Amino acid sequence: MVMADRPEVNTASAPVTALTVMGLAESMLNGLARVPFRRPWQGPGGLLDNLGQSVTRQVIRSFMGFSMGLPIEEFRSMEKILDDICRVVMPPFIGITDDVEITGDTIGGVPGIWCRAKASSDAYVDDSDDKQSIGATILYLHGGGYIGTSPIMYAAFAASLVKVTGHEVFIADYRMAPEFPFPAGVLDAADVYKGLLERGVASQHLVVAGDSGGGGLATSLISYLHSKSLPVPAALALFSPEVDLDLDHPSIMENAQLDILPWNVPVTPYLHGVQPNDERVSAIHAAPNPEWFPPTFVCWGADEMFRDGIREFADGLRAAGVPIHAMEEYGMFHVFPILMPWAEASKRVFRELHDLAGRHVTPDPEAEQTH
């Protein structure tokens, strides 16, 4: 369910939505026209990688800049159209490229989608009496700055995770701001997590993952689980997580011209009066302990605005004794593995994710591993 489909969410009229989509197309075309003037051949990789990075950066930056200036009802209507397009395009695309299939489900009252290798369709978690145990399940919390995108928009990346790790991925369709500010998203994530445990997925077989706002939400979920004395997952995987909502580090301005994010990153709609330095929303202000904070993989780009905050977060985990593998990729921007899976930097991330699964996720000897 995309946010526009929720009864509490207002949307724009059809004519206004059409004008909004036209405006988005014009903005992105204007962004593409700027690419040749930004030295697209320069970058951390080969010529094709650098060109791809320049085009991706400009297209996403144009999309983000245009979207952040919209009234919320127009934003939701545009998001709905993009979601509908992805529902048509994504299933056959990932079926061909990654041999992965998509199925809908509701866990703990929260809707979402499963991404699973086709060959493993008989070895996943369901409510049937003859279900088999699963070796590893990834609970993925999608990004979007706590305000946008939907699970199906992340199907291609989730399919890559399935292919790399051999696990299944559930992308939760959690509630987002401004209609549902903190703590709605955390509570939804916790309901999915508890629902997976109730279905028979052991915590040592679970990985919680997320990017951007979803990465910040993943860290909030870990703290929530600890506060409720619930078992934590086997590992945590974060991609450019939004773990510092103060937004006061030098990289916020230093990298504004290099990143895909708008210079005025919105956090107020999500916080809704909660202080940005509250440890429940900004993990760099928390006090992690290796007794309850799981082994963590985190990657980010050296050119992204959140760089300094993520560095501080990683240093804090390391100082606390939490097992951590941190990767900062030169010349890369926000959530680069998701936007540029073909890049060499992204391939390095995928290789590390494969190793993470092997090091920290306990395989189920009774599960039939078919993928």
XYZ file of C-alpha atoms in Angstrom:
371
model
C 0.000 0.000 0.000
C 1.459 3.337 -1.054
C 0.766 6.244 1.319
C -1.835 7.708 -1.074
C -3.946 4.570 -0.618
C -4.318 5.078 3.126
C -7.689 6.600 4.072
C -6.037 9.208 6.316
C -3.936 10.632 3.450
C -5.152 13.442 1.177
C -4.286 13.546 -2.519
C -4.559 16.109 -5.294
C -7.144 16.208 -8.063
C -6.400 14.537 -11.398
C -5.708 17.823 -13.279
C -3.348 19.058 -10.555
C -1.599 15.679 -10.472
C -1.117 15.798 -14.242
C 0.437 19.255 -13.957
C 2.659 18.004 -11.136
C 3.950 15.111 -13.239
C 4.594 17.466 -16.146
C 6.528 19.745 -13.829
C 8.587 16.802 -12.589
C 9.446 15.758 -16.141
C 10.496 19.302 -17.012
C 12.643 19.555 -13.890
C 14.424 16.291 -14.636
C 15.016 17.259 -18.256
C 16.524 20.548 -17.097
C 18.719 18.566 -14.731
C 19.943 16.305 -17.515
C 20.758 19.347 -19.643
C 23.211 20.445 -16.939
C 25.207 17.206 -16.989
C 27.628 18.163 -19.817
C 28.583 21.332 -17.935
C 29.569 19.472 -14.747
C 32.580 17.556 -16.063
C 30.785 14.190 -16.071
C 33.937 12.348 -17.121
C 35.599 13.106 -13.773
C 35.068 10.808 -10.830
C 36.344 7.863 -8.796
C 35.878 5.174 -11.462
C 36.218 4.542 -15.151
C 34.647 6.734 -17.823
C 31.332 4.851 -17.958
C 31.053 4.723 -14.178
C 31.737 8.437 -13.931
C 29.197 9.288 -16.626
C 26.616 7.067 -14.968
C 27.316 8.707 -11.629
C 26.941 12.212 -13.062
C 23.661 11.411 -14.779
C 22.289 9.621 -11.713
C 23.283 12.452 -9.392
C 21.670 15.117 -11.556
C 18.459 13.191 -12.209
C 17.895 12.300 -8.541
C 18.860 15.777 -7.368
C 16.335 17.290 -9.765
C 13.678 14.851 -8.572
C 14.399 15.571 -4.924
C 14.516 19.338 -5.381
C 11.211 19.405 -7.241
C 9.464 17.014 -4.847
C 10.441 18.893 -1.684
C 8.722 22.030 -2.971
C 5.336 20.373 -3.505
C 2.298 20.545 -1.225
C 1.927 17.210 0.507
C -1.225 16.190 -1.389
C 0.540 16.736 -4.721
C 3.563 14.838 -3.479
C 1.404 11.862 -2.486
C -0.388 11.850 -5.852
C 2.915 11.906 -7.744
C 4.263 9.160 -5.485
C 1.187 7.068 -6.264
C 1.829 7.316 -10.014
C 5.461 6.273 -9.567
C 4.351 3.388 -7.367
C 1.866 2.223 -10.023
C 4.584 2.298 -12.679
C 6.911 0.259 -10.478
C 4.185 -2.321 -9.841
C 4.042 -2.955 -13.566
C 7.756 -2.789 -14.320
C 9.501 -4.295 -11.292
C 8.106 -7.869 -11.087
C 9.086 -8.926 -14.629
C 12.347 -6.974 -14.440
C 13.683 -8.632 -11.291
C 12.271 -11.956 -12.413
C 14.477 -11.820 -15.495
C 17.574 -10.163 -14.044
C 17.747 -11.806 -10.609
C 15.311 -14.752 -10.788
C 13.404 -13.205 -7.885
C 9.646 -13.046 -7.360
C 7.467 -10.598 -5.426
C 4.532 -11.528 -3.216
C 2.406 -9.353 -0.961
C 1.894 -10.064 2.727
C 0.796 -8.462 5.983
C 2.904 -9.117 9.075
C 1.946 -7.826 12.490
C -0.788 -5.777 10.847
C 1.722 -3.999 8.582
C 1.567 -4.585 4.808
C 4.644 -5.154 2.690
C 6.202 -7.285 -0.007
C 8.436 -10.343 0.019
C 11.297 -10.674 -2.426
C 12.448 -14.285 -2.717
C 14.466 -16.399 -5.077
C 12.036 -18.333 -7.263
C 13.796 -21.597 -6.467
C 13.120 -21.123 -2.762
C 9.367 -20.622 -2.971
C 8.882 -23.721 -0.803
C 11.166 -22.535 2.003
C 9.758 -19.320 3.312
C 7.874 -18.175 6.365
C 4.089 -18.386 6.161
C 1.133 -19.387 8.280
C 0.653 -22.871 6.884
C 0.974 -25.930 9.115
C 3.665 -27.483 6.951
C 5.886 -24.425 6.720
C 9.637 -24.904 6.785
C 12.100 -22.940 8.861
C 14.033 -20.238 7.058
C 17.774 -19.879 7.289
C 17.799 -16.076 7.165
C 15.257 -13.301 6.717
C 16.015 -9.644 6.049
C 13.550 -7.085 7.373
C 14.164 -4.102 5.107
C 13.072 -0.579 6.011
C 13.096 1.504 2.852
C 14.497 5.008 2.662
C 12.857 8.251 1.675
C 13.719 10.621 4.501
C 10.840 9.292 6.647
C 8.376 10.940 4.240
C 8.367 9.189 0.856
C 8.832 6.203 -1.500
C 7.247 2.742 -1.169
C 8.301 -0.926 -0.929
C 7.860 -1.703 -4.625
C 10.254 1.123 -5.507
C 12.910 -0.842 -3.627
C 12.192 -4.189 -5.255
C 15.222 -4.040 -7.566
C 17.620 -3.404 -4.695
C 15.932 -6.015 -2.534
C 16.290 -8.492 -5.390
C 20.017 -7.726 -5.433
C 20.155 -8.490 -1.705
C 18.365 -11.800 -2.312
C 20.832 -12.683 -5.039
C 23.896 -11.663 -3.005
C 22.948 -13.118 0.388
C 20.714 -16.027 -0.599
C 18.157 -14.831 1.961
C 14.577 -13.618 1.642
C 13.676 -9.946 2.082
C 10.509 -8.416 3.485
C 10.118 -4.695 2.723
C 7.779 -3.187 5.282
C 5.261 -0.565 4.200
C 5.533 1.479 7.380
C 3.642 4.728 7.966
C 5.442 7.947 7.097
C 5.411 11.640 7.972
C 3.924 14.188 7.921
C 0.651 12.281 8.196
C 2.220 9.804 10.636
C 5.208 11.351 12.465
C 7.465 9.667 15.017
C 6.964 7.133 16.551
C 4.534 5.619 14.008
C 7.278 4.211 11.754
C 9.171 2.700 14.683
C 6.032 1.061 16.030
C 5.224 -0.389 12.597
C 8.765 -1.747 12.229
C 8.519 -3.287 15.706
C 5.167 -4.887 14.857
C 6.671 -6.502 11.747
C 9.678 -7.706 13.720
C 7.501 -9.221 16.436
C 5.254 -10.708 13.776
C 8.219 -12.467 12.196
C 9.209 -13.882 15.580
C 5.639 -15.116 16.076
C 5.773 -16.837 12.706
C 8.758 -18.836 13.828
C 11.707 -16.818 12.562
C 14.348 -16.931 15.302
C 16.093 -13.643 16.074
C 19.484 -15.179 15.250
C 18.192 -15.774 11.704
C 17.046 -12.175 11.277
C 18.865 -9.228 9.725
C 17.409 -5.720 9.969
C 18.478 -3.458 7.116
C 17.659 -0.001 5.850
C 18.886 2.994 3.922
C 18.703 6.738 4.524
C 15.637 7.392 6.706
C 14.989 3.649 6.772
C 18.511 3.176 8.109
C 17.807 5.646 10.886
C 14.538 3.843 11.545
C 16.445 0.550 11.777
C 18.659 1.944 14.549
C 15.576 3.300 16.332
C 14.061 -0.178 16.097
C 17.097 -1.728 17.797
C 16.795 0.709 20.704
C 13.061 0.044 20.915
C 13.584 -3.717 21.024
C 16.117 -3.277 23.811
C 13.725 -1.050 25.793
C 11.049 -3.760 25.546
C 13.478 -6.586 26.428
C 12.907 -8.229 23.049
C 15.637 -10.254 21.330
C 17.682 -8.256 18.847
C 18.506 -9.474 15.328
C 21.652 -11.280 14.301
C 22.970 -8.294 12.372
C 22.208 -4.783 11.209
C 22.966 -3.549 7.664
C 22.801 0.177 6.977
C 23.250 2.156 3.770
C 23.851 5.899 4.258
C 21.679 5.882 7.402
C 20.097 9.100 8.626
C 21.352 8.776 12.185
C 21.818 12.442 13.107
C 18.763 14.651 12.689
C 20.575 17.671 14.128
C 22.121 18.131 10.652
C 24.878 20.284 12.132
C 28.034 18.603 10.854
C 30.344 20.334 8.343
C 29.591 17.787 5.608
C 25.982 19.020 5.432
C 27.160 22.181 3.675
C 30.522 21.005 2.349
C 28.944 18.202 0.309
C 25.683 19.921 -0.610
C 26.879 20.517 -4.175
C 28.129 16.933 -4.533
C 25.249 14.941 -3.084
C 21.833 13.997 -4.473
C 20.009 15.350 -1.419
C 18.442 18.804 -1.356
C 20.373 21.344 0.681
C 17.309 21.782 2.934
C 16.868 18.194 4.138
C 13.412 17.971 5.793
C 13.253 16.454 9.280
C 10.577 18.547 11.007
C 7.616 16.597 9.568
C 8.980 13.388 11.076
C 10.069 14.809 14.433
C 6.770 16.612 15.103
C 8.131 18.348 18.188
C 10.628 15.676 19.258
C 14.090 17.163 19.691
C 16.501 16.134 16.914
C 19.135 15.110 19.468
C 16.747 12.634 21.104
C 18.493 9.251 21.095
C 15.272 7.595 19.888
C 15.585 9.373 16.529
C 19.312 10.149 16.299
C 21.456 7.106 16.979
C 24.667 9.102 17.405
C 23.252 10.308 20.735
C 22.473 6.796 21.958
C 24.716 4.647 24.132
C 25.035 1.301 22.324
C 26.173 -1.759 24.185
C 27.513 -4.931 22.531
C 25.270 -6.956 24.846
C 22.189 -5.763 22.935
C 23.329 -3.836 19.858
C 23.930 -6.322 17.014
C 27.000 -6.571 14.767
C 26.649 -3.801 12.207
C 27.571 -3.193 8.603
C 27.378 0.426 7.478
C 28.413 2.065 4.222
C 28.255 5.628 2.972
C 29.749 7.932 0.367
C 32.573 10.353 1.021
C 30.653 12.983 -0.963
C 27.348 12.727 0.878
C 25.900 15.286 3.236
C 25.375 12.781 6.057
C 29.045 11.687 5.948
C 30.247 13.241 9.214
C 27.251 12.060 11.211
C 27.651 8.497 9.958
C 31.356 8.582 10.727
C 30.561 9.630 14.297
C 27.948 6.884 14.567
C 30.425 4.254 13.337
C 33.129 5.513 15.690
C 30.660 5.357 18.577
C 29.807 1.725 17.866
C 33.468 0.834 17.581
C 34.323 2.599 20.849
C 31.480 0.776 22.599
C 32.830 -2.582 21.458
C 30.061 -3.356 18.983
C 31.390 -5.445 16.063
C 31.231 -3.147 13.051
C 32.356 -3.120 9.456
C 32.304 0.400 8.045
C 32.875 1.345 4.401
C 33.299 4.917 3.175
C 33.541 4.997 -0.604
C 35.504 7.799 -2.250
C 33.563 9.979 -4.684
C 30.197 8.377 -3.879
C 26.979 10.118 -2.870
C 23.981 9.199 -0.724
C 22.671 5.579 -1.031
C 24.944 4.882 -4.015
C 24.542 1.053 -3.881
C 20.812 1.489 -4.450
C 21.053 4.084 -7.198
C 24.178 2.717 -8.924
C 24.355 -1.061 -8.381
C 26.647 -1.414 -11.402
C 29.407 0.786 -9.939
C 32.578 -0.818 -8.622
C 32.008 0.784 -5.226
C 28.566 -0.818 -5.061
C 29.974 -4.203 -6.020
C 32.412 -3.956 -3.119
C 29.468 -3.288 -0.807
C 27.598 -6.336 -2.112
C 30.634 -8.546 -1.550
C 30.861 -7.350 2.055
C 27.157 -8.024 2.566
C 27.689 -11.593 1.443
C 30.462 -11.946 4.024
C 28.264 -10.338 6.705
C 25.627 -13.008 6.183
C 28.234 -15.715 6.551
C 29.803 -14.255 9.697
C 26.830 -13.303 11.827
C 23.635 -14.992 10.637
C 23.169 -18.455 12.092
C 22.068 -20.898 9.382
C 19.210 -23.243 10.151
C 20.459 -26.809 9.666
C 16.876 -27.973 9.135
C 16.144 -25.484 6.381
C 16.407 -26.599 2.792
C 18.772 -24.025 1.344
C 17.826 -23.804 -2.303
C 19.140 -20.353 -3.152
